[in-house]
Every structure is written in structure tokens, then in C-alpha cells.
Amino acid sequence: MNWFIGTGIFASMCLEGFTRRNITFSKIITGQPTRSGRSGKEQPSPVELKASELGLSVVRTGRLTDNQELINCLNDERPEYIFVIDFGQIIRDPFLSCMCLNIHPSLLPKYRGAAPIQRALLDGENSAGVTLFRLAGAMDAGDIIAQSETIITPEDNASDLYIRLSSMGCDIAAEALSHELTFTPQDNSRATFAPKITKQEHEALFTMTAANFCNTVRALDMSGGAFVFFRGKRLKLWRCRVHEDIKAEIPGQVLEIDGGVIVSCCDFGVELLEVQAEGRNRTTGSEWARGVRLKLGDRL
């Protein structure tokens, strides 16, 4: 019997992927609901929501090592594998003494940490990957069991990579579980880190290069979205495109409106393909521009 421990969106995608591959778990453990919005209504974790869709039951927990009931179950059942994915807690004994496996959306030892997909996009990487490894005491530093790599296309955003890498991760995990596991130590000298995205990083600046501006938009589409300011209010950006054929003028200046809204960065123009004004639904850049009566030469 196997256990699954996870909380976040990537974990929920992996849980669904395992279910599709007929990999089952005797226990699914997730974090406590959070409270959000003005009403303070409880919001179950993404894993709990996905489990409900799949007709599976979950066990909620606070700090895992303080949950004596789960520790007792662990001692009684002694699962063969415990998949710990996107859980948000450091795993310690007695859980760590079991065969704890993690699917991490990076090519470890590169991008250890909480935001590997977002950081890869922000850095303009041309490829990404997923790693199955055994948990160790240090963060994302355990021995590697299997890896798989994919190309990042210019159209890929974080949500695209979440879907693709979760599926790839379940594939390599299913393959690995079909035979005896082998382990390869990580080269710690090659490790890089992917810390959480800060609030300040959500603002896309037209003083950036056009490539970095679009990379910011692509990276943050699952983290609340990147934004710029227009007439004192936030304008969220969901999709954009670099136009290297349009040279920069004044950063933030509207260069074209007909056929698409193109704004100047520090080197080239960027087309605002999908945006969202405060209190409004998402719309195309052109529809938004008509609504606010945007003119050539306006500044964002």
C-alpha cells in the first residue's frame, strides 16, 4: 500500500495523473483549508478538491510531525512508498524513514525550491523537466531515480508547463515503480534555487527587455498574474508577444493600436494579447483599448 501527501496545484494534477494510471493510495493526506476573500470562507486545498472530484477521501493535517494519529497509522501500516508532492512542509522522521518519493518539476539539482516552473520561465530557459527522487533531509537534495525533459516553446506559460510536467512526472513514476528502484546522488555543486515569487515581482516593467517582460507574464499566469499600471489602476496581463520587428521608443509608450495593442519596452515592442482591468473580466488587448479609448502615444 502507498500513501500520497500533497496540498498544492501541482500535487492535485499528479494525483489525477496517478488515478488515470491506476496507481492507488490507501491514504491521501493534505493540508488544512485556508481562508481567503473578505468573507473569510474556508477554501479546501487543491488536492482535497481534486480528490473530491475523483471520489477519493482525504485526511487533513496541520504540522505533519505533530499528528500523532497519522504517526500511529504509519507505524501500523508501514506503506511501501509515500509520495510527497507540493506539500509545503519539511518532511521529518518518522515519515522520512520510509521510502518518501517526490515528483519535482525541474531537472534537479537545478531549480531546487518552491517555484521551479516560474523561475525557469523568468530566466528564459529553453527547456524544463521533471525529476523523481527520494526525499532527504536537505531541500530537494535526495538521490535521483528518473528524469524527463521537455522543450519550452515561446507560447508556453506556467499553466501549460504544470499540466505537461505533472503528466510526465506520473509517467516516469509509474515506469520506475514497475521495477526495482535505482538511485543516483545529485551533484550539489550544480545546484540552483527557485524561491517563492515575491509580490514585487508581479509588476511587469516596460523598462525591461521585451523578452523579460513577456517572460514575467508567462511565469505568473498561475500566481495571480503580472500587471502594469494604467491611469493609476492595475491592468493584469495574461498573454503577450514580443515584436522584434518594432524597435523601442519611449518605454511604456503605445506604438500601435490597429490590429493589436503594441507598447514599447526598452528594446522592442510587446503586443498585449489578453488583459484584465480592475473589476473586469479578461478580454483581448484590442477590446480593452477600445473600451478605454487608448490612443497612439499614450503611456502605460
Phi, psi and omega in degrees: 000147182237154174247157175233127178236119181191162183226313192279185184296315180299320178297320180296323178293321178293321178300316177296320179297319177297317181299318178296333181264013177061031172262118187249162182228136179284340179212131175243119186245134181218169180285168179291155175301153174254165177248133182216164179077174181293330181283342182068024182293141179294135178239110178301157180295158175305325178293318178296319178296317179293320178299320178298318177301323184272000181075029181249148179264154180232161171247121177275145177216151168274231178295122189300316184289350176264358184270092185294328179297317178291324177297320177296318177298321179299316180293326181284315187272322184047071183300150179293315177227147170237113175275120178245110188227125172050050186265330178084009176230149173285129181270126180235173174300149007278353182293320183294338179287346174277177177278086181269121182247146181231140169255115185244128184281061174201169175263081182303145013275010179282140176060048169293141176127195194277337188228056184294321181293313180298318182292323178298318178291317178300326181277357179072030180296149177267349179215160177219179180191184182221145183231132169261123181214165178269133179296143174230182182294322180276153185297120173054031186251006184287171182294139182276137177257315181201155176219157175214143187240151177219152176282140171265118179274162178299339181272346183291134169243183185300318182296323176299316182289325175303312182296311184293315184287328176294320178294316178298321179296318178294325178298310183290330177292315179299318178295316181296321182289347181280353177212180182294133183286142172239152189231136178237121180298146175283150173271097185297337180291342181261006185290137168234167190232150184232080180292166178302151177287132179271162178299323182296331183285351180283343179276119176272129185251133180288352172282352173288165167293158180299322179297314180294324177300310181292325177297324177297315179297315181295321185290331191254014184290344175252007183240030179098349176091145171282164180210160167232168176260137175222120182053041175082000180238157181283136172242111180284146181242126182249329176213141176209173184212138178284140173239091182288347178279352180248111183284151183288151171239252177268124180306130180090357181276136178287121184260326181215150176233315182294125180083359180148148181271115180242128184239148183278131165262199185280347179233312181229179176271154173235136178266128178273102187275319181218127185224173179208112176284159180303131178075009182239167174277166175296147179207170175289157178300323181294317179296318178298316182300320178295320182295326181261003179057050179294142180236156173302137180091347175300157180245137173253000000 
